[in-house]
């Protein structure tokens, strides 16, 4: 999270986030969604301003924002997670232009859960910090 509250990639500044379970609801296919907040250590929430569409940038905000965090195996058989907007199905957390350079905006993008050549770009591995 940069000084303006925008979320972007950084290889030099590691940040920790508090992930809190909020509730379970059904999605449009009657599947289970476990909803969480993702919070910075200073108390702001990672979220989106307005309705998330392709290219919506993640920001740190005061208002709670719910994310659907789900998991599954990746192509290398390692379990990974994806972070999705629960009320705009298939808008997942991604990086702009599938880049890895510092300062690249973290955004939401339409993804069909594993279909397409850049499927791993939407996946995350979480570590528990004590």
mmCIF file of C-alpha atoms in Angstrom:
data_model
loop_
_atom_site.group_PDB
_atom_site.id
_atom_site.type_symbol
_atom_site.label_atom_id
_atom_site.label_comp_id
_atom_site.label_asym_id
_atom_site.label_seq_id
_atom_site.Cartn_x
_atom_site.Cartn_y
_atom_site.Cartn_z
ATOM 1 C CA UNK A 1 0.000 0.000 0.000
ATOM 2 C CA UNK A 2 1.693 3.200 -1.141
ATOM 3 C CA UNK A 3 1.430 6.671 0.449
ATOM 4 C CA UNK A 4 -1.708 7.479 -1.581
ATOM 5 C CA UNK A 5 -3.436 4.303 -0.368
ATOM 6 C CA UNK A 6 -3.126 2.512 -3.736
ATOM 7 C CA UNK A 7 -2.073 -1.133 -3.723
ATOM 8 C CA UNK A 8 0.867 -2.081 -5.960
ATOM 9 C CA UNK A 9 3.687 -4.590 -6.225
ATOM 10 C CA UNK A 10 6.882 -3.948 -4.283
ATOM 11 C CA UNK A 11 9.868 -6.229 -3.880
ATOM 12 C CA UNK A 12 11.463 -3.905 -1.312
ATOM 13 C CA UNK A 13 8.560 -3.185 1.046
ATOM 14 C CA UNK A 14 7.008 -6.293 2.550
ATOM 15 C CA UNK A 15 3.675 -5.754 4.268
ATOM 16 C CA UNK A 16 1.596 -7.904 6.528
ATOM 17 C CA UNK A 17 -2.188 -8.052 6.390
ATOM 18 C CA UNK A 18 -4.782 -9.262 8.840
ATOM 19 C CA UNK A 19 -7.335 -11.565 7.190
ATOM 20 C CA UNK A 20 -10.572 -11.956 9.146
ATOM 21 C CA UNK A 21 -13.381 -14.405 8.420
ATOM 22 C CA UNK A 22 -16.765 -12.607 8.330
ATOM 23 C CA UNK A 23 -19.444 -14.979 7.046
ATOM 24 C CA UNK A 24 -20.443 -17.743 4.634
ATOM 25 C CA UNK A 25 -22.949 -17.160 1.820
ATOM 26 C CA UNK A 26 -24.016 -18.940 -1.363
ATOM 27 C CA UNK A 27 -22.872 -17.729 -4.766
ATOM 28 C CA UNK A 28 -25.045 -17.590 -7.887
ATOM 29 C CA UNK A 29 -24.374 -21.305 -8.530
ATOM 30 C CA UNK A 30 -25.369 -22.186 -4.950
ATOM 31 C CA UNK A 31 -21.752 -22.884 -4.067
ATOM 32 C CA UNK A 32 -20.301 -21.871 -0.712
ATOM 33 C CA UNK A 33 -18.350 -18.613 -0.457
ATOM 34 C CA UNK A 34 -16.266 -17.910 2.631
ATOM 35 C CA UNK A 35 -16.045 -14.114 2.943
ATOM 36 C CA UNK A 36 -13.152 -12.279 4.577
ATOM 37 C CA UNK A 37 -11.781 -8.796 5.079
ATOM 38 C CA UNK A 38 -8.145 -8.020 4.289
ATOM 39 C CA UNK A 39 -6.846 -5.329 6.583
ATOM 40 C CA UNK A 40 -3.566 -3.411 6.755
ATOM 41 C CA UNK A 41 -1.777 -3.371 10.081
ATOM 42 C CA UNK A 42 -2.831 0.292 10.548
ATOM 43 C CA UNK A 43 -6.520 -0.711 10.315
ATOM 44 C CA UNK A 44 -7.467 0.140 6.717
ATOM 45 C CA UNK A 45 -9.236 -2.392 4.498
ATOM 46 C CA UNK A 46 -8.187 -3.465 1.024
ATOM 47 C CA UNK A 47 -11.101 -2.808 -1.273
ATOM 48 C CA UNK A 48 -12.403 -1.297 -4.496
ATOM 49 C CA UNK A 49 -14.160 2.018 -5.035
ATOM 50 C CA UNK A 50 -17.431 1.429 -6.891
ATOM 51 C CA UNK A 51 -18.387 -1.710 -8.795
ATOM 52 C CA UNK A 52 -15.300 -3.793 -9.648
ATOM 53 C CA UNK A 53 -14.724 -4.189 -13.384
ATOM 54 C CA UNK A 54 -11.633 -5.092 -15.416
ATOM 55 C CA UNK A 55 -8.825 -2.828 -14.250
ATOM 56 C CA UNK A 56 -10.391 -1.614 -10.971
ATOM 57 C CA UNK A 57 -7.491 -0.742 -8.706
ATOM 58 C CA UNK A 58 -7.256 -1.998 -5.129
ATOM 59 C CA UNK A 59 -7.085 0.745 -2.526
ATOM 60 C CA UNK A 60 -6.754 0.970 1.247
ATOM 61 C CA UNK A 61 -9.976 2.411 2.675
ATOM 62 C CA UNK A 62 -11.760 2.912 5.986
ATOM 63 C CA UNK A 63 -14.870 0.942 4.963
ATOM 64 C CA UNK A 64 -14.934 -2.818 5.310
ATOM 65 C CA UNK A 65 -14.807 -4.684 1.981
ATOM 66 C CA UNK A 66 -15.638 -8.381 1.726
ATOM 67 C CA UNK A 67 -13.570 -10.740 -0.421
ATOM 68 C CA UNK A 68 -14.247 -14.358 -1.316
ATOM 69 C CA UNK A 69 -11.048 -16.315 -0.708
ATOM 70 C CA UNK A 70 -11.131 -19.780 -2.234
ATOM 71 C CA UNK A 71 -8.452 -22.379 -2.911
ATOM 72 C CA UNK A 72 -7.524 -25.163 -5.272
ATOM 73 C CA UNK A 73 -4.571 -26.944 -6.856
ATOM 74 C CA UNK A 74 -2.394 -25.177 -9.403
ATOM 75 C CA UNK A 75 -0.659 -26.753 -12.381
ATOM 76 C CA UNK A 76 2.322 -27.717 -10.187
ATOM 77 C CA UNK A 77 -0.031 -29.473 -7.706
ATOM 78 C CA UNK A 78 0.567 -26.878 -4.994
ATOM 79 C CA UNK A 79 -2.563 -25.597 -3.266
ATOM 80 C CA UNK A 80 -3.033 -21.910 -3.936
ATOM 81 C CA UNK A 81 -5.747 -19.369 -3.206
ATOM 82 C CA UNK A 82 -7.526 -16.807 -5.313
ATOM 83 C CA UNK A 83 -9.252 -13.667 -4.072
ATOM 84 C CA UNK A 84 -12.512 -12.767 -5.767
ATOM 85 C CA UNK A 85 -15.184 -10.077 -5.497
ATOM 86 C CA UNK A 86 -18.229 -12.038 -4.261
ATOM 87 C CA UNK A 87 -20.951 -9.898 -5.863
ATOM 88 C CA UNK A 88 -19.286 -9.482 -9.268
ATOM 89 C CA UNK A 89 -18.569 -13.104 -10.099
ATOM 90 C CA UNK A 90 -15.145 -13.898 -11.622
ATOM 91 C CA UNK A 91 -13.544 -10.520 -10.821
ATOM 92 C CA UNK A 92 -10.353 -11.679 -9.127
ATOM 93 C CA UNK A 93 -7.330 -9.902 -7.678
ATOM 94 C CA UNK A 94 -4.636 -9.737 -10.333
ATOM 95 C CA UNK A 95 -1.767 -7.478 -11.431
ATOM 96 C CA UNK A 96 -1.997 -4.993 -14.256
ATOM 97 C CA UNK A 97 -0.709 -6.379 -17.542
ATOM 98 C CA UNK A 98 0.517 -9.562 -15.806
ATOM 99 C CA UNK A 99 3.712 -7.683 -14.906
ATOM 100 C CA UNK A 100 6.005 -8.207 -11.930
ATOM 101 C CA UNK A 101 7.857 -4.863 -11.778
ATOM 102 C CA UNK A 102 7.722 -2.596 -8.731
ATOM 103 C CA UNK A 103 4.858 -0.121 -8.840
ATOM 104 C CA UNK A 104 2.591 -2.339 -10.961
ATOM 105 C CA UNK A 105 -1.011 -1.709 -9.828
ATOM 106 C CA UNK A 106 -2.907 -4.563 -8.220
ATOM 107 C CA UNK A 107 -6.339 -4.710 -9.842
ATOM 108 C CA UNK A 108 -9.347 -6.948 -10.391
ATOM 109 C CA UNK A 109 -9.829 -8.785 -13.667
ATOM 110 C CA UNK A 110 -12.299 -11.278 -15.158
ATOM 111 C CA UNK A 111 -11.034 -14.857 -14.862
ATOM 112 C CA UNK A 112 -12.759 -18.194 -15.477
ATOM 113 C CA UNK A 113 -10.971 -20.118 -12.728
ATOM 114 C CA UNK A 114 -8.103 -21.811 -14.505
ATOM 115 C CA UNK A 115 -9.115 -21.277 -18.110
ATOM 116 C CA UNK A 116 -6.454 -19.383 -20.037
ATOM 117 C CA UNK A 117 -2.701 -19.247 -20.267
ATOM 118 C CA UNK A 118 -2.220 -16.748 -17.439
ATOM 119 C CA UNK A 119 -4.150 -18.662 -14.779
ATOM 120 C CA UNK A 120 -1.306 -18.595 -12.235
ATOM 121 C CA UNK A 121 -1.303 -14.808 -12.254
ATOM 122 C CA UNK A 122 -4.464 -14.854 -10.132
ATOM 123 C CA UNK A 123 -3.193 -17.214 -7.449
ATOM 124 C CA UNK A 124 -1.678 -16.513 -4.042
ATOM 125 C CA UNK A 125 0.069 -18.491 -1.333
ATOM 126 C CA UNK A 126 -0.687 -17.321 2.212
ATOM 127 C CA UNK A 127 1.735 -17.624 5.127
ATOM 128 C CA UNK A 128 0.659 -17.373 8.749
ATOM 129 C CA UNK A 129 2.678 -14.802 10.696
ATOM 130 C CA UNK A 130 2.896 -15.071 14.458
#
